[in-house]
Amino acid sequence: SADFFRADNPEGVEARNEVAALAFEDMISWMQEGGQVGIFDATNSSKERRNMLMKLAEGRCKIIFLETICNDRNIIERNIRLKIQQSPDYAEEPDFETGLQDFKNRLENYEKVYETVNEGSYIKMIDMVSGHGGQIQVNNISGYLPGRIVFFLVNTHLTPRPILLTRHGESQDNVRGRRIGGDTAISEAGELYSKKLAKFVGKRIKSERAASIWTSTLQRTILTATPIVGFPKIQWRALDEINAGVCDEIKKNMPEEYESRKKDKLRYRYPRGESYLDVIQRLEPVIIELKRQRAPVVVISHQVAVLRALYAYFADRPLNEIPHIAVPLHTIIEIQMGVTGVQEKRYKLMD
């Protein structure tokens, strides 16, 4: 209950500090195993608590405090109500209004001891959640990873919108059984899919005039997008299929390379080409731009590496699974982004 979070409740303070220290040790253990960025999710709204964390981190990791400040009462009320609906703290409370009042009492307890962050390295996001301006303040931020964190936060938001991922329609190389590379046109079945896709997109996002269609620079994706009208189309070289270098027909012509690839598809790099990890790296600006968009985006690309990696990012799949994720032909994967997290739907338009 809210009483647990009172600053003048010594048992509650001790218990919360103990849990915070245990959680922090968990995070440090994970980072020592190879993790690079850990998110220690807690209120940390007093200097005393933040000083405790800095002492725990001394000589072990760098701490950046993130403070979000919101002055929009409607957004705050919405967030509180979402909290009551989703938090396990109130799972056994049958009366919504009772839970709502208890949580507001909890917030009042935090407000009594709240001290804004002004020590160490910190990022403050002020009124950015609404998507109408706002500002971000940074202090004592330097280095590659901290810089990427700031860039990520500047471009992220919680506006609900769908991202539609699909492979190009069946290509002539698909028909011939050639798996990687080339720049062939689409087959008759691929042309039929492009028309069905255009019809689906027209219905699904017809009212979203700010929506856009993203393709690779290869003609099988461009041709698949051709029947879609009414939306801007953007070609991304970063969405091109993995570069197989000199190994388009790897299994047939280069059996030793094929065996090496089978052993570790994630890290295997084609001679004069790319690895899955290379593709993931080049997709970073695409992912940031997808996060930044406030309107729906249709991404028409390739199964090999590109769509697998994009899907894995949004579906929170482990890195080592990426080379083995199936992205079927003639199927749309809809990723719905919003305040409640990421949800997925699939639409199979053709066999």
mmCIF file of N, CA, C and O in Angstrom, residues 162-166 194 197-202 204-206 208-216 221-236 239 290 293 295-301:
data_model
loop_
_atom_site.group_PDB
_atom_site.id
_atom_site.type_symbol
_atom_site.label_atom_id
_atom_site.label_comp_id
_atom_site.label_asym_id
_atom_site.label_seq_id
_atom_site.Cartn_x
_atom_site.Cartn_y
_atom_site.Cartn_z
ATOM 1 N N PRO A 162 1.333 1.696 -36.325
ATOM 2 C CA PRO A 162 1.805 0.385 -36.782
ATOM 3 C C PRO A 162 3.005 0.490 -37.710
ATOM 4 O O PRO A 162 3.169 1.465 -38.442
ATOM 5 N N ILE A 163 3.867 -0.536 -37.654
ATOM 6 C CA ILE A 163 4.930 -0.728 -38.632
ATOM 7 C C ILE A 163 4.618 -2.044 -39.344
ATOM 8 O O ILE A 163 4.463 -3.080 -38.689
ATOM 9 N N LEU A 164 4.483 -1.998 -40.660
ATOM 10 C CA LEU A 164 4.141 -3.193 -41.431
ATOM 11 C C LEU A 164 5.395 -3.695 -42.137
ATOM 12 O O LEU A 164 5.989 -2.976 -42.946
ATOM 13 N N LEU A 165 5.809 -4.912 -41.829
ATOM 14 C CA LEU A 165 6.994 -5.516 -42.437
ATOM 15 C C LEU A 165 6.554 -6.580 -43.431
ATOM 16 O O LEU A 165 5.710 -7.429 -43.109
ATOM 17 N N THR A 166 7.129 -6.571 -44.632
ATOM 18 C CA THR A 166 6.825 -7.631 -45.593
ATOM 19 C C THR A 166 8.000 -7.840 -46.543
ATOM 20 O O THR A 166 8.740 -6.903 -46.852
ATOM 21 N N SER A 194 1.790 -7.969 -55.166
ATOM 22 C CA SER A 194 1.946 -6.507 -55.099
ATOM 23 C C SER A 194 0.588 -5.820 -55.169
ATOM 24 O O SER A 194 0.356 -4.806 -54.499
ATOM 25 N N LEU A 197 -1.193 -6.486 -51.860
ATOM 26 C CA LEU A 197 -0.569 -5.661 -50.832
ATOM 27 C C LEU A 197 -1.071 -4.221 -50.930
ATOM 28 O O LEU A 197 -1.392 -3.585 -49.914
ATOM 29 N N ALA A 198 -1.154 -3.699 -52.153
ATOM 30 C CA ALA A 198 -1.633 -2.327 -52.352
ATOM 31 C C ALA A 198 -3.058 -2.179 -51.828
ATOM 32 O O ALA A 198 -3.388 -1.174 -51.178
ATOM 33 N N LYS A 199 -3.894 -3.161 -52.089
ATOM 34 C CA LYS A 199 -5.278 -3.122 -51.614
ATOM 35 C C LYS A 199 -5.316 -3.153 -50.085
ATOM 36 O O LYS A 199 -6.059 -2.402 -49.441
ATOM 37 N N PHE A 200 -4.505 -4.033 -49.487
ATOM 38 C CA PHE A 200 -4.462 -4.148 -48.025
ATOM 39 C C PHE A 200 -3.989 -2.844 -47.394
ATOM 40 O O PHE A 200 -4.602 -2.334 -46.438
ATOM 41 N N VAL A 201 -2.891 -2.289 -47.919
ATOM 42 C CA VAL A 201 -2.327 -1.050 -47.364
ATOM 43 C C VAL A 201 -3.337 0.090 -47.496
ATOM 44 O O VAL A 201 -3.517 0.891 -46.567
ATOM 45 N N GLY A 202 -4.017 0.149 -48.645
ATOM 46 C CA GLY A 202 -5.013 1.191 -48.858
ATOM 47 C C GLY A 202 -6.111 1.164 -47.813
ATOM 48 O O GLY A 202 -6.555 2.212 -47.331
ATOM 49 N N ARG A 204 -5.840 -0.454 -44.744
ATOM 50 C CA ARG A 204 -5.314 -0.427 -43.376
ATOM 51 C C ARG A 204 -4.911 0.972 -42.939
ATOM 52 O O ARG A 204 -5.103 1.356 -41.781
ATOM 53 N N ILE A 205 -4.320 1.760 -43.835
ATOM 54 C CA ILE A 205 -3.814 3.076 -43.411
ATOM 55 C C ILE A 205 -4.363 4.190 -44.292
ATOM 56 O O ILE A 205 -3.721 5.234 -44.471
ATOM 57 N N LYS A 206 -5.566 4.009 -44.824
ATOM 58 C CA LYS A 206 -6.117 4.994 -45.777
ATOM 59 C C LYS A 206 -6.269 6.385 -45.171
ATOM 60 O O LYS A 206 -6.168 7.395 -45.880
ATOM 61 N N GLU A 208 -4.315 7.707 -42.918
ATOM 62 C CA GLU A 208 -3.023 8.184 -42.413
ATOM 63 C C GLU A 208 -2.217 8.807 -43.550
ATOM 64 O O GLU A 208 -1.349 8.186 -44.144
ATOM 65 N N ARG A 209 -2.496 10.052 -43.841
ATOM 66 C CA ARG A 209 -1.844 10.711 -44.989
ATOM 67 C C ARG A 209 -0.342 10.883 -44.779
ATOM 68 O O ARG A 209 0.414 11.028 -45.742
ATOM 69 N N ALA A 210 0.103 10.853 -43.526
ATOM 70 C CA ALA A 210 1.545 11.021 -43.260
ATOM 71 C C ALA A 210 2.296 9.696 -43.322
ATOM 72 O O ALA A 210 3.511 9.663 -43.110
ATOM 73 N N ALA A 211 1.591 8.605 -43.611
ATOM 74 C CA ALA A 211 2.239 7.287 -43.706
ATOM 75 C C ALA A 211 3.215 7.272 -44.883
ATOM 76 O O ALA A 211 3.133 8.100 -45.794
ATOM 77 N N SER A 212 4.140 6.302 -44.870
ATOM 78 C CA SER A 212 5.126 6.211 -45.947
ATOM 79 C C SER A 212 5.467 4.757 -46.246
ATOM 80 O O SER A 212 5.237 3.864 -45.417
ATOM 81 N N ILE A 213 6.005 4.539 -47.445
ATOM 82 C CA ILE A 213 6.395 3.197 -47.910
ATOM 83 C C ILE A 213 7.903 3.192 -48.079
ATOM 84 O O ILE A 213 8.453 4.017 -48.825
ATOM 85 N N TRP A 214 8.593 2.285 -47.384
ATOM 86 C CA TRP A 214 10.050 2.186 -47.481
ATOM 87 C C TRP A 214 10.420 0.897 -48.205
ATOM 88 O O TRP A 214 9.907 -0.178 -47.888
ATOM 89 N N THR A 215 11.333 1.004 -49.166
ATOM 90 C CA THR A 215 11.822 -0.185 -49.869
ATOM 91 C C THR A 215 13.344 -0.173 -49.865
ATOM 92 O O THR A 215 13.974 0.823 -49.493
ATOM 93 N N SER A 216 13.915 -1.287 -50.326
ATOM 94 C CA SER A 216 15.354 -1.294 -50.589
ATOM 95 C C SER A 216 15.572 -0.644 -51.954
ATOM 96 O O SER A 216 14.635 -0.139 -52.582
ATOM 97 N N THR A 221 11.816 -5.156 -54.640
ATOM 98 C CA THR A 221 11.034 -4.439 -53.618
ATOM 99 C C THR A 221 10.344 -3.223 -54.227
ATOM 100 O O THR A 221 9.201 -2.909 -53.875
ATOM 101 N N ILE A 222 11.013 -2.538 -55.126
ATOM 102 C CA ILE A 222 10.425 -1.350 -55.759
ATOM 103 C C ILE A 222 9.200 -1.741 -56.582
ATOM 104 O O ILE A 222 8.156 -1.074 -56.536
ATOM 105 N N LEU A 223 9.312 -2.848 -57.336
ATOM 106 C CA LEU A 223 8.180 -3.321 -58.137
ATOM 107 C C LEU A 223 7.018 -3.767 -57.253
ATOM 108 O O LEU A 223 5.850 -3.563 -57.602
ATOM 109 N N THR A 224 7.338 -4.361 -56.105
ATOM 110 C CA THR A 224 6.270 -4.779 -55.185
ATOM 111 C C THR A 224 5.512 -3.563 -54.660
ATOM 112 O O THR A 224 4.298 -3.618 -54.423
ATOM 113 N N ALA A 225 6.209 -2.451 -54.485
ATOM 114 C CA ALA A 225 5.576 -1.234 -53.956
ATOM 115 C C ALA A 225 4.855 -0.426 -55.024
ATOM 116 O O ALA A 225 4.033 0.443 -54.697
ATOM 117 N N THR A 226 5.126 -0.698 -56.309
ATOM 118 C CA THR A 226 4.615 0.151 -57.386
ATOM 119 C C THR A 226 3.099 0.358 -57.363
ATOM 120 O O THR A 226 2.625 1.490 -57.516
ATOM 121 N N PRO A 227 2.269 -0.684 -57.139
ATOM 122 C CA PRO A 227 0.816 -0.466 -57.172
ATOM 123 C C PRO A 227 0.274 0.343 -55.985
ATOM 124 O O PRO A 227 -0.880 0.775 -56.011
ATOM 125 N N ILE A 228 1.083 0.545 -54.949
ATOM 126 C CA ILE A 228 0.617 1.314 -53.788
ATOM 127 C C ILE A 228 0.650 2.795 -54.151
ATOM 128 O O ILE A 228 1.689 3.333 -54.516
ATOM 129 N N VAL A 229 -0.491 3.464 -54.045
ATOM 130 C CA VAL A 229 -0.567 4.871 -54.430
ATOM 131 C C VAL A 229 -1.026 5.713 -53.238
ATOM 132 O O VAL A 229 -1.636 5.214 -52.301
ATOM 133 N N GLY A 230 -0.696 6.994 -53.296
ATOM 134 C CA GLY A 230 -1.179 7.924 -52.284
ATOM 135 C C GLY A 230 -0.234 8.160 -51.126
ATOM 136 O O GLY A 230 -0.547 8.942 -50.222
ATOM 137 N N PHE A 231 0.921 7.473 -51.134
ATOM 138 C CA PHE A 231 1.878 7.628 -50.036
ATOM 139 C C PHE A 231 3.274 7.835 -50.611
ATOM 140 O O PHE A 231 3.618 7.231 -51.632
ATOM 141 N N PRO A 232 4.105 8.636 -49.946
ATOM 142 C CA PRO A 232 5.485 8.794 -50.427
ATOM 143 C C PRO A 232 6.262 7.486 -50.295
ATOM 144 O O PRO A 232 6.038 6.719 -49.357
ATOM 145 N N LYS A 233 7.162 7.259 -51.255
ATOM 146 C CA LYS A 233 7.988 6.048 -51.243
ATOM 147 C C LYS A 233 9.450 6.443 -51.096
ATOM 148 O O LYS A 233 9.946 7.321 -51.804
ATOM 149 N N ILE A 234 10.122 5.780 -50.178
ATOM 150 C CA ILE A 234 11.511 6.102 -49.866
ATOM 151 C C ILE A 234 12.357 4.857 -50.055
ATOM 152 O O ILE A 234 12.031 3.787 -49.517
ATOM 153 N N GLN A 235 13.442 4.978 -50.825
ATOM 154 C CA GLN A 235 14.367 3.852 -51.025
ATOM 155 C C GLN A 235 15.543 3.990 -50.057
ATOM 156 O O GLN A 235 16.172 5.044 -49.993
ATOM 157 N N TRP A 236 15.803 2.914 -49.321
ATOM 158 C CA TRP A 236 16.922 2.869 -48.373
ATOM 159 C C TRP A 236 17.935 1.821 -48.852
ATOM 160 O O TRP A 236 17.599 0.632 -48.955
ATOM 161 N N LEU A 239 18.322 -1.028 -46.495
ATOM 162 C CA LEU A 239 17.341 -2.128 -46.504
ATOM 163 C C LEU A 239 17.654 -3.175 -47.575
ATOM 164 O O LEU A 239 16.902 -4.141 -47.733
ATOM 165 N N LEU A 290 12.563 4.586 -37.749
ATOM 166 C CA LEU A 290 11.276 3.934 -37.485
ATOM 167 C C LEU A 290 10.745 4.330 -36.112
ATOM 168 O O LEU A 290 9.541 4.553 -35.942
ATOM 169 N N GLN A 293 9.257 7.938 -36.297
ATOM 170 C CA GLN A 293 8.032 8.176 -37.066
ATOM 171 C C GLN A 293 6.793 8.165 -36.175
ATOM 172 O O GLN A 293 6.663 7.341 -35.266
ATOM 173 N N ALA A 295 3.679 8.263 -37.793
ATOM 174 C CA ALA A 295 2.650 7.720 -38.689
ATOM 175 C C ALA A 295 3.075 6.313 -39.116
ATOM 176 O O ALA A 295 4.240 5.936 -38.971
ATOM 177 N N PRO A 296 2.144 5.512 -39.642
ATOM 178 C CA PRO A 296 2.496 4.145 -40.063
ATOM 179 C C PRO A 296 3.570 4.128 -41.140
ATOM 180 O O PRO A 296 3.680 5.049 -41.958
ATOM 181 N N VAL A 297 4.370 3.062 -41.125
ATOM 182 C CA VAL A 297 5.392 2.837 -42.143
ATOM 183 C C VAL A 297 5.246 1.414 -42.665
ATOM 184 O O VAL A 297 5.092 0.480 -41.876
ATOM 185 N N VAL A 298 5.281 1.257 -43.988
ATOM 186 C CA VAL A 298 5.301 -0.065 -44.614
ATOM 187 C C VAL A 298 6.722 -0.307 -45.105
ATOM 188 O O VAL A 298 7.238 0.462 -45.925
ATOM 189 N N VAL A 299 7.366 -1.351 -44.592
ATOM 190 C CA VAL A 299 8.742 -1.679 -44.981
ATOM 191 C C VAL A 299 8.709 -2.914 -45.875
ATOM 192 O O VAL A 299 8.302 -3.999 -45.437
ATOM 193 N N ILE A 300 9.125 -2.744 -47.138
ATOM 194 C CA ILE A 300 9.186 -3.864 -48.090
ATOM 195 C C ILE A 300 10.659 -4.166 -48.327
ATOM 196 O O ILE A 300 11.382 -3.363 -48.928
ATOM 197 N N SER A 301 11.102 -5.330 -47.855
ATOM 198 C CA SER A 301 12.534 -5.622 -47.933
ATOM 199 C C SER A 301 12.749 -7.114 -48.149
ATOM 200 O O SER A 301 11.964 -7.750 -48.848
#
